CSV table of C-alpha atoms in Angstrom, one decimal:
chain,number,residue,atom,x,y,z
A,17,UNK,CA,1.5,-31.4,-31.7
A,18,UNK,CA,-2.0,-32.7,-32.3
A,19,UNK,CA,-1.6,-35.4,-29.7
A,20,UNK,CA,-1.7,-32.8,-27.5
A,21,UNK,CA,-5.3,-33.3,-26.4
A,22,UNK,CA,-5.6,-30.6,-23.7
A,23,UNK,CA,-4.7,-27.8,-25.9
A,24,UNK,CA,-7.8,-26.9,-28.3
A,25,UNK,CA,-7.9,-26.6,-32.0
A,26,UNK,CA,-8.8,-23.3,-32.9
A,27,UNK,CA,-11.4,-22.9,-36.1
A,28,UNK,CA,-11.0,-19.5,-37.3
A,29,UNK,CA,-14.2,-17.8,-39.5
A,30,UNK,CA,-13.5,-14.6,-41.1
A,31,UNK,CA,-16.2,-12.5,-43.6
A,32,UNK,CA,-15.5,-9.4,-44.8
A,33,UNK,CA,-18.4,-7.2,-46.5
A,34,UNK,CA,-17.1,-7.4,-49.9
A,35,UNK,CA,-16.9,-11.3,-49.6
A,36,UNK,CA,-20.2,-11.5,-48.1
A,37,UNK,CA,-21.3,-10.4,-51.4
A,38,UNK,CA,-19.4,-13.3,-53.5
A,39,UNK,CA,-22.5,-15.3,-52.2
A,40,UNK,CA,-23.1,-18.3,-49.4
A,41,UNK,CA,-20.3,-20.2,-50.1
A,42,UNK,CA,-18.1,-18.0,-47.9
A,43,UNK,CA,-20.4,-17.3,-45.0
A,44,UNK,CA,-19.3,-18.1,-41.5
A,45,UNK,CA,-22.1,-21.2,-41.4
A,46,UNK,CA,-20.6,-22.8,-44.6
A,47,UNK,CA,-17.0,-22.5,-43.0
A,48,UNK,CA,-18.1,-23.6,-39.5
A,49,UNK,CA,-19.6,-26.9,-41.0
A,50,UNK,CA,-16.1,-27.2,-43.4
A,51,UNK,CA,-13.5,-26.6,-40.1
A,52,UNK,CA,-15.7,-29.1,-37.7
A,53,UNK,CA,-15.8,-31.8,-40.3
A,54,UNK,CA,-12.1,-31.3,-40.9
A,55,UNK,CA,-11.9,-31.3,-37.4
A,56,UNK,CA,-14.0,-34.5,-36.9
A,57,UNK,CA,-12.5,-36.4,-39.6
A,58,UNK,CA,-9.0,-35.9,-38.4
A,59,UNK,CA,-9.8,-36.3,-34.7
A,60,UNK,CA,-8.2,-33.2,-34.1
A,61,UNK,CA,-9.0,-32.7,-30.2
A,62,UNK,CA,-11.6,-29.6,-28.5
A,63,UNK,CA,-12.5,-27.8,-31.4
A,64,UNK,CA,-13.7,-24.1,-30.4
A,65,UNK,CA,-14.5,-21.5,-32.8
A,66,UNK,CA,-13.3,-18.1,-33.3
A,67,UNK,CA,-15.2,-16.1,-35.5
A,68,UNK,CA,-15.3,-12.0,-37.3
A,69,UNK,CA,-18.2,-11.6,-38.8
A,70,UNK,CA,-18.2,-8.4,-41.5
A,71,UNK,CA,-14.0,-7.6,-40.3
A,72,UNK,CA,-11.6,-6.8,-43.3
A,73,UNK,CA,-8.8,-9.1,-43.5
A,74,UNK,CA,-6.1,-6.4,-44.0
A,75,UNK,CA,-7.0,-5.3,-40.4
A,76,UNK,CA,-5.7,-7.9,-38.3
A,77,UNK,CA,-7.0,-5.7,-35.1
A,78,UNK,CA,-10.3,-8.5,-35.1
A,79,UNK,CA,-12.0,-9.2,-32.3
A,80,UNK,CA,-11.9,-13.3,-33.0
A,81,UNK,CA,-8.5,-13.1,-33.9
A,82,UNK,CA,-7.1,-11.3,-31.3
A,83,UNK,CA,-9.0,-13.7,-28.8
A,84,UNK,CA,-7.6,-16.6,-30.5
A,85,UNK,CA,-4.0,-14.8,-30.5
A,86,UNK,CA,-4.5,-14.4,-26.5
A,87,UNK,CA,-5.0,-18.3,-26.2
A,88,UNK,CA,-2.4,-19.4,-28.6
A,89,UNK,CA,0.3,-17.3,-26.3
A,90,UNK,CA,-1.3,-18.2,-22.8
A,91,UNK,CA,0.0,-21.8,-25.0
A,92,UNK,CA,-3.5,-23.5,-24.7
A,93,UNK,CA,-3.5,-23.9,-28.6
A,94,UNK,CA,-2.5,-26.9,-30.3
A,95,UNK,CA,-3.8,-26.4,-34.2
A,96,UNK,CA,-5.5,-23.2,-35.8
A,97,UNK,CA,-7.6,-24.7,-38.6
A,98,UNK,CA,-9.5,-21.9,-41.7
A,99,UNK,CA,-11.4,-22.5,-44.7
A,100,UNK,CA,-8.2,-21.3,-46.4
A,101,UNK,CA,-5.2,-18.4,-45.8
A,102,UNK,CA,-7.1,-15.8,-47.1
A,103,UNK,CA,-9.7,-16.0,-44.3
A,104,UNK,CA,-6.6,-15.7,-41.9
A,105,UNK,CA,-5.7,-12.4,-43.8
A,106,UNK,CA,-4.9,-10.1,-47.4
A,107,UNK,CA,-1.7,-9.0,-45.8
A,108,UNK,CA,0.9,-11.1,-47.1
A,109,UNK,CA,3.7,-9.7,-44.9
A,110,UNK,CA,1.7,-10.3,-41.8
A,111,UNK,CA,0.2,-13.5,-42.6
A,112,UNK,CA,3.6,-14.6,-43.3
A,113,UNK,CA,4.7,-13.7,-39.9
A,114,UNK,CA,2.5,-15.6,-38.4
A,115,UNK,CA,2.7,-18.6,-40.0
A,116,UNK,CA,6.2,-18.3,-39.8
A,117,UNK,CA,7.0,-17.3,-37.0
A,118,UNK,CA,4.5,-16.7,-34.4
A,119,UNK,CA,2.3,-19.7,-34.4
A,120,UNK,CA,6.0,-22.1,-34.7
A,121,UNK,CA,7.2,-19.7,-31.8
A,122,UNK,CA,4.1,-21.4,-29.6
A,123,UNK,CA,4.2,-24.9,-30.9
A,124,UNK,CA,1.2,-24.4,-33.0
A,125,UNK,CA,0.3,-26.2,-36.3
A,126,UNK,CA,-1.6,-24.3,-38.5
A,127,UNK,CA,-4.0,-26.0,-42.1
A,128,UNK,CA,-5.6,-24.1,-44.7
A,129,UNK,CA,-7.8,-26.9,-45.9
A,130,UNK,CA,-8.6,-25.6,-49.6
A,131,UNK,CA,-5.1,-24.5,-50.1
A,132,UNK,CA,-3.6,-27.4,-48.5
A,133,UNK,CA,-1.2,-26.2,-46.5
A,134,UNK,CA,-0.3,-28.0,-43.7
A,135,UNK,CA,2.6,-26.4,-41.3
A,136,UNK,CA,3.2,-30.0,-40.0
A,137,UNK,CA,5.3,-30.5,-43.2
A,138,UNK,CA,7.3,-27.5,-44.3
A,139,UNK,CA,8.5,-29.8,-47.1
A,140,UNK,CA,5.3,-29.6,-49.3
A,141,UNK,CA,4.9,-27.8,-52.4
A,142,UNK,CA,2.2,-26.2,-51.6
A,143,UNK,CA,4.1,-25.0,-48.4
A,144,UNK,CA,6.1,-23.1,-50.9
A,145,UNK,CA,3.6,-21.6,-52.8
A,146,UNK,CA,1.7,-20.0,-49.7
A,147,UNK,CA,3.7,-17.2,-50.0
A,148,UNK,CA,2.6,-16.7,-53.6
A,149,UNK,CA,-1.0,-17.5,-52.5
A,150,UNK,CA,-0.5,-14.8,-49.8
A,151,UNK,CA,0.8,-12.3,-52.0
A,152,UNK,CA,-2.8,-12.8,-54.4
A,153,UNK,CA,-4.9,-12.3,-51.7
A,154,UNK,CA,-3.3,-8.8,-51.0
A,155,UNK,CA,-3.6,-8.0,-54.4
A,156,UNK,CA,-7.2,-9.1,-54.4
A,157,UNK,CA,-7.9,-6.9,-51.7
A,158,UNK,CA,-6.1,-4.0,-53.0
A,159,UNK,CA,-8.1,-4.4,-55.8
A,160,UNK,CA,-11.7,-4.4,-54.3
A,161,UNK,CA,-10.4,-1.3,-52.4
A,162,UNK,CA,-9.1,0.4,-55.6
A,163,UNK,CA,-12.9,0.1,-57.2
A,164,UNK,CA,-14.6,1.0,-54.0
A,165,UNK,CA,-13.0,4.0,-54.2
A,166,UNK,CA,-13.4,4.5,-57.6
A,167,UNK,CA,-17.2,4.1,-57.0
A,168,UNK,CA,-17.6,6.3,-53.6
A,169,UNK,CA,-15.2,9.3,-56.1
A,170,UNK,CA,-17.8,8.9,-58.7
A,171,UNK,CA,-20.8,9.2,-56.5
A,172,UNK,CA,-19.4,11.9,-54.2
A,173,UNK,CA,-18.4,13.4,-57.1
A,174,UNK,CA,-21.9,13.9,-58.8
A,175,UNK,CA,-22.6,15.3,-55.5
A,176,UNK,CA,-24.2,12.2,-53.8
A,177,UNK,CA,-24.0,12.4,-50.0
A,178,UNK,CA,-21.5,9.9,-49.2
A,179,UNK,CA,-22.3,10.1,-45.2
A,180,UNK,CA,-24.3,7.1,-44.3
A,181,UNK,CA,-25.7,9.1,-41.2
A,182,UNK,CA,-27.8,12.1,-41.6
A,183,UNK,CA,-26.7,14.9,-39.6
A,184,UNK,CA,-28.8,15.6,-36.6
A,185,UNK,CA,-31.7,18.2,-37.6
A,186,UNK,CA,-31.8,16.7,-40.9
A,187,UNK,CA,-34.5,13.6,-41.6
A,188,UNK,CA,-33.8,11.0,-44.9
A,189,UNK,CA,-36.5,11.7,-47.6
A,190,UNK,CA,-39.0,8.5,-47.4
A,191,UNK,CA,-39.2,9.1,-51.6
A,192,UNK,CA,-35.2,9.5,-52.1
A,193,UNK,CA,-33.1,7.9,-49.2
A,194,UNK,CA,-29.9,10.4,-50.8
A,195,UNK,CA,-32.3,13.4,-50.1
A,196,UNK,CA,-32.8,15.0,-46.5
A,197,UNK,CA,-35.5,16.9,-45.1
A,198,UNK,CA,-35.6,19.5,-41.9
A,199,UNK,CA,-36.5,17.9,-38.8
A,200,UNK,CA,-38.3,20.8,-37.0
A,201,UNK,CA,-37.7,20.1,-33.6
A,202,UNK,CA,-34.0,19.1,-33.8
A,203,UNK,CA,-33.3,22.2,-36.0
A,204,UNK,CA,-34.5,24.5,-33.6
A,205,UNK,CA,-32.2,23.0,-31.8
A,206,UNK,CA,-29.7,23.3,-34.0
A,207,UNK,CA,-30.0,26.9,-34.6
A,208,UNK,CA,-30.0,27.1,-30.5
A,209,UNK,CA,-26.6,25.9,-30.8
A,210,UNK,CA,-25.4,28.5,-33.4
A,211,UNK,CA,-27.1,31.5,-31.6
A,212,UNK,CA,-25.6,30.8,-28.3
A,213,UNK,CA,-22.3,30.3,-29.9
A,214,UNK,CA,-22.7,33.6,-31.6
A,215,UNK,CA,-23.3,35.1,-28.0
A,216,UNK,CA,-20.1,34.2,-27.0
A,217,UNK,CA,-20.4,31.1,-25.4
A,218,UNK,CA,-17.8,28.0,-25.7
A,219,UNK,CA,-19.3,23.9,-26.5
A,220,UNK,CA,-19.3,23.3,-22.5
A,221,UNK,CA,-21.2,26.0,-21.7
A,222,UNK,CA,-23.6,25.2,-24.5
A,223,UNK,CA,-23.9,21.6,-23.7
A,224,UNK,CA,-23.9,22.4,-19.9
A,225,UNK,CA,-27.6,24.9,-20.6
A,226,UNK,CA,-28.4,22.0,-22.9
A,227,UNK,CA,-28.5,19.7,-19.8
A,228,UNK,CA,-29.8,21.9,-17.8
A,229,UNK,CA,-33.0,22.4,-20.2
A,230,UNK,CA,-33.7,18.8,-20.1
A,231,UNK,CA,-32.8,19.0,-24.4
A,232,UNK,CA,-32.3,15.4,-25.7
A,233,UNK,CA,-29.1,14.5,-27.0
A,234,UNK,CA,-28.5,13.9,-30.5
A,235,UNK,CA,-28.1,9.8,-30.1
A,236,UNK,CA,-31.7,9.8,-27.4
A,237,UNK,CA,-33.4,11.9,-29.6
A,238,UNK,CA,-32.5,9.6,-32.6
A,239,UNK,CA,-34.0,6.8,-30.3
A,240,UNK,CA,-36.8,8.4,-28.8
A,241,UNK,CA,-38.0,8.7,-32.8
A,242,UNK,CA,-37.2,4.9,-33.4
A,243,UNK,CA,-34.5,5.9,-35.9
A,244,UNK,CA,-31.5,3.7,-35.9
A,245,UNK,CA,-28.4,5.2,-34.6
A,246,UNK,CA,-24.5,3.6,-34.5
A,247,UNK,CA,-24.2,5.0,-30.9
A,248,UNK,CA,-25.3,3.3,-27.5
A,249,UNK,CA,-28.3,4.3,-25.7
A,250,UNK,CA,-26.5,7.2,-23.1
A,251,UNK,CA,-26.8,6.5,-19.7
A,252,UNK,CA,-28.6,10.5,-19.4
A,253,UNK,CA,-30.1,11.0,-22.1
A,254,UNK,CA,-30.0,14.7,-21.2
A,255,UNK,CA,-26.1,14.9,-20.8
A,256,UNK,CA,-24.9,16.6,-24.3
A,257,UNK,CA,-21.1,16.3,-24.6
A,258,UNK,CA,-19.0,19.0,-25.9
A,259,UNK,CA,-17.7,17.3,-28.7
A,260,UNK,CA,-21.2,17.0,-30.1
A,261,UNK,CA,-21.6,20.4,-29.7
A,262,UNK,CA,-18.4,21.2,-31.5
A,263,UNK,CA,-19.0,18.6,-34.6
A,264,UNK,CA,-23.0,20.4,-34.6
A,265,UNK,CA,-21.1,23.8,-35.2
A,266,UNK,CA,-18.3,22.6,-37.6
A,267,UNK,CA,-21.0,21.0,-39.6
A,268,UNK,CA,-20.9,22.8,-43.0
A,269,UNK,CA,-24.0,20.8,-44.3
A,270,UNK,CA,-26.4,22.9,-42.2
A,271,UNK,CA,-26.2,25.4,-44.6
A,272,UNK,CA,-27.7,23.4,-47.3
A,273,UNK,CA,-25.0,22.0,-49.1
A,274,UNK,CA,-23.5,18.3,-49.7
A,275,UNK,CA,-20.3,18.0,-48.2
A,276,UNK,CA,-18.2,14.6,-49.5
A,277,UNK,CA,-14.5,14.1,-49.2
A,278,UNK,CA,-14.5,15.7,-45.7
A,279,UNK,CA,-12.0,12.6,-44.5
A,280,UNK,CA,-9.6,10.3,-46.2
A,281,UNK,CA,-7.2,7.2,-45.3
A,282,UNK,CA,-3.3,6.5,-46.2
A,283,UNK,CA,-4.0,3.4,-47.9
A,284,UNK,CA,-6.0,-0.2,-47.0
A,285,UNK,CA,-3.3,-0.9,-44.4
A,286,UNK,CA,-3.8,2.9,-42.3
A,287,UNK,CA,-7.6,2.8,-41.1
A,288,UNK,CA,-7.4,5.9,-39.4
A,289,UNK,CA,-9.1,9.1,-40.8
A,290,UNK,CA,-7.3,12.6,-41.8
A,291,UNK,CA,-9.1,15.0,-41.7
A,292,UNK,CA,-9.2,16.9,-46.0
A,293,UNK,CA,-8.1,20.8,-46.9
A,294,UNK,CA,-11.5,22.4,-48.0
A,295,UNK,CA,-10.0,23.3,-51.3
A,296,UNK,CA,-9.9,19.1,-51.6
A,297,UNK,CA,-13.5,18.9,-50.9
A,298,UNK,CA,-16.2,18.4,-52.9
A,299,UNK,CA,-19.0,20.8,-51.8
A,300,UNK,CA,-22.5,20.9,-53.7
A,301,UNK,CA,-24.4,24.5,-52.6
A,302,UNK,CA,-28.6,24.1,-52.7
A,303,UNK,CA,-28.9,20.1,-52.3
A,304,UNK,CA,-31.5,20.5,-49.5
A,305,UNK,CA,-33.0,23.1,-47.4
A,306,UNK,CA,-30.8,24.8,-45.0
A,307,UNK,CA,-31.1,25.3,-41.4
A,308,UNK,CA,-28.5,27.9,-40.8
A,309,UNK,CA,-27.9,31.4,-43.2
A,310,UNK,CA,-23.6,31.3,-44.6
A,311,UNK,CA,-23.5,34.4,-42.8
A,312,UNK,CA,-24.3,32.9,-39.7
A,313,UNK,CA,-22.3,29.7,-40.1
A,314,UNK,CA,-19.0,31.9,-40.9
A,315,UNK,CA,-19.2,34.3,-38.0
A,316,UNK,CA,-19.3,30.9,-36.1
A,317,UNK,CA,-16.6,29.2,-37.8
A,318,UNK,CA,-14.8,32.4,-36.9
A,319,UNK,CA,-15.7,32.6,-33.3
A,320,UNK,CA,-14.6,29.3,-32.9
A,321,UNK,CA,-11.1,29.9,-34.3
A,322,UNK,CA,-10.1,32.3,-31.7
A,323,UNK,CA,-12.3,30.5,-28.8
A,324,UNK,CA,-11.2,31.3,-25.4
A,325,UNK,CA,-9.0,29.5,-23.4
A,326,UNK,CA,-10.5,29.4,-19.6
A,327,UNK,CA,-8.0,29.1,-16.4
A,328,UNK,CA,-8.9,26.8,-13.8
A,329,UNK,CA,-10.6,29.4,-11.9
A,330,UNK,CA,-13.0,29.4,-14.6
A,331,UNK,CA,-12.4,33.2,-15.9
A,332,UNK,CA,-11.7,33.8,-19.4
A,333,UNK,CA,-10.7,36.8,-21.6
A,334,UNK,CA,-12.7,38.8,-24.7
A,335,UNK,CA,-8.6,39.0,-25.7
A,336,UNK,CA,-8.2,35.1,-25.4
A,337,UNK,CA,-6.5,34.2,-28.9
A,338,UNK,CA,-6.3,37.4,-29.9
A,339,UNK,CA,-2.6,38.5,-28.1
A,340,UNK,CA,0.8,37.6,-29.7
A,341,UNK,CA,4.1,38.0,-28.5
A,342,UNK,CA,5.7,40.7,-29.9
A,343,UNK,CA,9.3,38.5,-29.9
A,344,UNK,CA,8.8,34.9,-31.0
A,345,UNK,CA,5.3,35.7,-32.7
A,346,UNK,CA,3.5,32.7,-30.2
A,347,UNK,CA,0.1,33.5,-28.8
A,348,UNK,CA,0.0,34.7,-25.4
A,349,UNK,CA,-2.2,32.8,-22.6
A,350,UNK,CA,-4.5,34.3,-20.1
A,351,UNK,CA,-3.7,33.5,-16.9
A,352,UNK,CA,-5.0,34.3,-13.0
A,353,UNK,CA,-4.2,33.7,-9.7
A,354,UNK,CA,-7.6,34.8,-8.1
A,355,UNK,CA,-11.1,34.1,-9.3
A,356,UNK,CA,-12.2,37.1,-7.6
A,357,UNK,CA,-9.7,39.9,-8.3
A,358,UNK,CA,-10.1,40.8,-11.9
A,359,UNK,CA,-7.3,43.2,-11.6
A,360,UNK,CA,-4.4,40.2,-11.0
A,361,UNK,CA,-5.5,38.9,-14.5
A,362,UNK,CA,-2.6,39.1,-17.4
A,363,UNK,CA,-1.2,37.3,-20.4
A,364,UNK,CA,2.1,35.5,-20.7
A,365,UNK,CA,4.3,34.3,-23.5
A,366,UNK,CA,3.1,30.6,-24.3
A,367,UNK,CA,7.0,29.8,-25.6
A,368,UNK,CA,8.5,30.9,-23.2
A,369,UNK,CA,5.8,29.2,-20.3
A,370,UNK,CA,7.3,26.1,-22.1
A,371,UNK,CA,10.9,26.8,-22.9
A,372,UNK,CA,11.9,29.7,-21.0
A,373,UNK,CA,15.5,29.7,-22.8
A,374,UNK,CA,13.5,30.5,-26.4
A,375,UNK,CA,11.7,33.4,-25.6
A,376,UNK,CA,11.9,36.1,-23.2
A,377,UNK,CA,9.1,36.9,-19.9
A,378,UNK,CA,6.7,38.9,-22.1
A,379,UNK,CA,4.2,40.1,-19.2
A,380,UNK,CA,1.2,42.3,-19.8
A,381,UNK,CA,-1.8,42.6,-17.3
A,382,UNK,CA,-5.1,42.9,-18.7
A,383,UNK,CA,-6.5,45.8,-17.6
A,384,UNK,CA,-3.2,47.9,-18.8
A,385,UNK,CA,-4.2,46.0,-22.5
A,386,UNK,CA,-7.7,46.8,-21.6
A,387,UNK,CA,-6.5,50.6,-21.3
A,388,UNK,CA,-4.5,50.8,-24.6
A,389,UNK,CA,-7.1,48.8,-26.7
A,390,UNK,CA,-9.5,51.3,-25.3
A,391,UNK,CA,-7.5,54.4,-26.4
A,392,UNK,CA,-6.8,53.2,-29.6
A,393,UNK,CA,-11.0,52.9,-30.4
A,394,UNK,CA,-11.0,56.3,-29.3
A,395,UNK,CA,-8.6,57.7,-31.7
A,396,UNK,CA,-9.9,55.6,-35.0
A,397,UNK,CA,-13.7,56.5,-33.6
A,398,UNK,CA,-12.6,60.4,-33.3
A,399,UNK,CA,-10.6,60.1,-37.0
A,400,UNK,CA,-14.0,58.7,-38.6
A,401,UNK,CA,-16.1,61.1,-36.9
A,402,UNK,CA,-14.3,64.0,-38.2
A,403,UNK,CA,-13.4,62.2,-42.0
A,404,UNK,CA,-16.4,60.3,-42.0
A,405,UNK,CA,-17.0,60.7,-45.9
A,406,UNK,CA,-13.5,59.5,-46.4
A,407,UNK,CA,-13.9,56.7,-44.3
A,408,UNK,CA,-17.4,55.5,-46.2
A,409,UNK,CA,-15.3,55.8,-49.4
A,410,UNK,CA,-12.8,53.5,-48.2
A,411,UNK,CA,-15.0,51.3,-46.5
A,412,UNK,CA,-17.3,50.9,-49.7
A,413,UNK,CA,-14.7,50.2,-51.7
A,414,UNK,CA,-13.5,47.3,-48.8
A,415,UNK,CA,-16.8,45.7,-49.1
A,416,UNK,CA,-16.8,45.5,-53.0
A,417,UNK,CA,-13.3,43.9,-53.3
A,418,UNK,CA,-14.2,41.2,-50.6
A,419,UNK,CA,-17.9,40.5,-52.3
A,420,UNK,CA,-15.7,40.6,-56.0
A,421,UNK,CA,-13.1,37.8,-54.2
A,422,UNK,CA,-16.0,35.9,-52.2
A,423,UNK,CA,-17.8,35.5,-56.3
A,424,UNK,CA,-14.9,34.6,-57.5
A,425,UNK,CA,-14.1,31.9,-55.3
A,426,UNK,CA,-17.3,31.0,-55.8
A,427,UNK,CA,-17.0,30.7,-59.3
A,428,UNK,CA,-14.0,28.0,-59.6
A,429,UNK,CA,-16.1,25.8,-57.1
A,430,UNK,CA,-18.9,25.7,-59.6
A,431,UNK,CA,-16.3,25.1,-62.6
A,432,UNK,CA,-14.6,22.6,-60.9
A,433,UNK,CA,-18.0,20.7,-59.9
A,434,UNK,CA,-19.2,21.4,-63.6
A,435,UNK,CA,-15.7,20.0,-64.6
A,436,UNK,CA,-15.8,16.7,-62.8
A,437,UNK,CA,-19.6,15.7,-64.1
A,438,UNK,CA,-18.7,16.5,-67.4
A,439,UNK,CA,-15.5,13.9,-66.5
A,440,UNK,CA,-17.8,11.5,-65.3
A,441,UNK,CA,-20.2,11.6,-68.4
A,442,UNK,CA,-17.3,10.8,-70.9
């Protein structure tokens, strides 16, 4: 296979953050210089590098790698040459596989110079031992994971931010990094945001009279400040997305509290993020000045949950989310036919829209719901009118069962926050 001198020999780099720590020995120059001598020495034909620089090896979704993968099955790979198996990968069930199997499948030899294994000779001890050797770099990367969690729960835990970026509105203290300060003119914004929201208006239409007012976005007004910022320079710098609109609102930190634990993964292997209950959350009230009141934020948090759905004629309804189907229980969606004649609108089963065999037609126009929502506030506004000391009795009482549950729940998120940094301290 390695007389093959139009096929290249692949010299594979990998460095992960935690190994970049271990010092220089495993940086991506001290492995080029290792592979090309190898390569040299052995006369082992067009060497060309593929390299992932700061890419965990139990993701095997790599840039580098994946290049290499698309030129060792387009069969213009002869040898694949690293520093040693680990820098291939920490997944011993997926290395396997392709040493195994996919790089024999396209006539590919593969060498791990440090662990000397050599493909070319399946017979060698240390051929048999790979798997071993495969199965210790796993571990050592379940490992580092296990005490980088250990150290991000202790931290987030004493009620460190764990959020690398500071939320838009919010500044890093130049005395304490951990600590944030208001940004005055991104929290106006911010508070922009929450008002209009509490006016009744959705994300797009928020974004949409953000545009239209010329307002930076959250990334070009990151930029415009020379603050660093994860995010591309957007092509208009003026065009807010409602997604960042939605994430500004959701934002419970706004109200001047540290949020950690927000997000969690599956394990090392599952790098996607699900999203954590609130009663899992760690949530510290009073770490830094707030830009939005809790009353404010929960009448928002509210409004959002029964947003309205618009139709494509761009109509919506003040009942949107608010109408259930009196059979199957499933919300009922606005619908209409014209976006000029109000008195065609109506709501329709959502079940049966999809299934019609589940559920029943259920059909009600708006303006008849309109009618009997209407009567209905006249009767309970003519009942309080003429019991209206009953009615502050009952009502008082409301409000000082809901403020005695609110300091309650209250309560058990101190004690549980007291709890864990007496845990910590032992």
């Amino acid at each position: 296979m390695s007389g093959a001198t139009n096929k290249i020999t692949a010299l594979y780099c990998r460095l992960s953050q935690e190994d970049a720590r271990l010092g220089e020995s495993l940086s991506i120059e001290n492995q080029k210089v290792i592979l090309l001598e190898y390569a040299k020495k052995n006369h082992f034909p067009n060497p060309v590098f593929f390299v992932d620089d700061g890419y965990s090896g139990t993701n095997y979704d790599r840039p580098g790698f994946q290049s290499m993968l698309v030129e060792i099955e387009a069969g213009r790979v002869g040898i694949v040459i690293t520093k040693d198996l680990s820098r291939l990968g920490r997944n011993s069930a997926l290395t396997g596989l392709y040493t195994n199997f996919t790089f024999p499948q396209y006539g590919v030899r593969y060498i791990a110079i440090n662990d000397n294994y050599d493909t070319i000779d399946p017979n060698s001890v240390n051929n048999d031992f790979a798997g071993i050797k495969n199965w210790f770099n796993e571990f050592y990367a379940r490992d580092t994971s296990r005490k980088i969690r250990a150290v991000q729960k202790a931290k987030g835990e004493r009620g460190v931010p764990l959020t690398v970026n500071v939320p838009y509105g919010y500044v890093k203290d130049p005395e304490n990094p951990k600590h944030w300060l208001v940004d005055p003119e991104a929290a106006a914004i911010v508070k922009r945001i929450f008002s209009m929201c509490m006016e009744g208006r959705g994300p797009t239409q928020i974004a949409n009279q953000l545009w239209a007012d010329k307002v930076l976005t959250p990334t070009a007004y990151k930029l415009s400040h020379g603050r660093s910022t994860n995010a591309p320079a957007p092509e208009d710098p003026y065009r807010w997305d409602k997604r960042a609109v939605s994430l500004i609102l959701e934002r419970r930190e706004y109200t001047g509290c540290t949020v950690n634990f927000k997000t969690y993964t599956n394990s090392i292997w599952d790098k996607k993020r699900h999203l954590n209950p609130v009663e899992n959350q760690a949530i510290f009230p009073d770490t830094h000045e707030r830009i939005i009141d809790d009353d404010a934020f929960e009448k928002v948090q509210e409004i959002r949950s029964q947003r309205h759905r618009m139709t494509r004629t761009g109509k919506s309804s003040i009942f949107s989310g608010m109408v259930y189907c009196a059979d199957c229980g499933s919300k009922m969606q606005y619908g209409s036919s014209n976006n000029r004649d109000f008195s065609q609108d109506f709501f329709d089963c959502s079940l049966h829209k999809k299934n019609g065999s589940k559920c029943k037609g259920h059909f009600i126009r708006v303006k008849v719901l309109e009618g009997r929502v209407l009567s209905h506030v006249q009767r309970v506004t003519d009942y309080i009118l003429r019991h209206e000391n009953y009615f502050r009795k009952v009502m008082e009482e409301q409000l000082r069962v809901e403020s005695s549950e609110k300091l309650t729940v209250l309560k058990k998120q101190l004690a549980r926050n007291e709890k864990r940094i007496v845990d910590l301290k032992r």
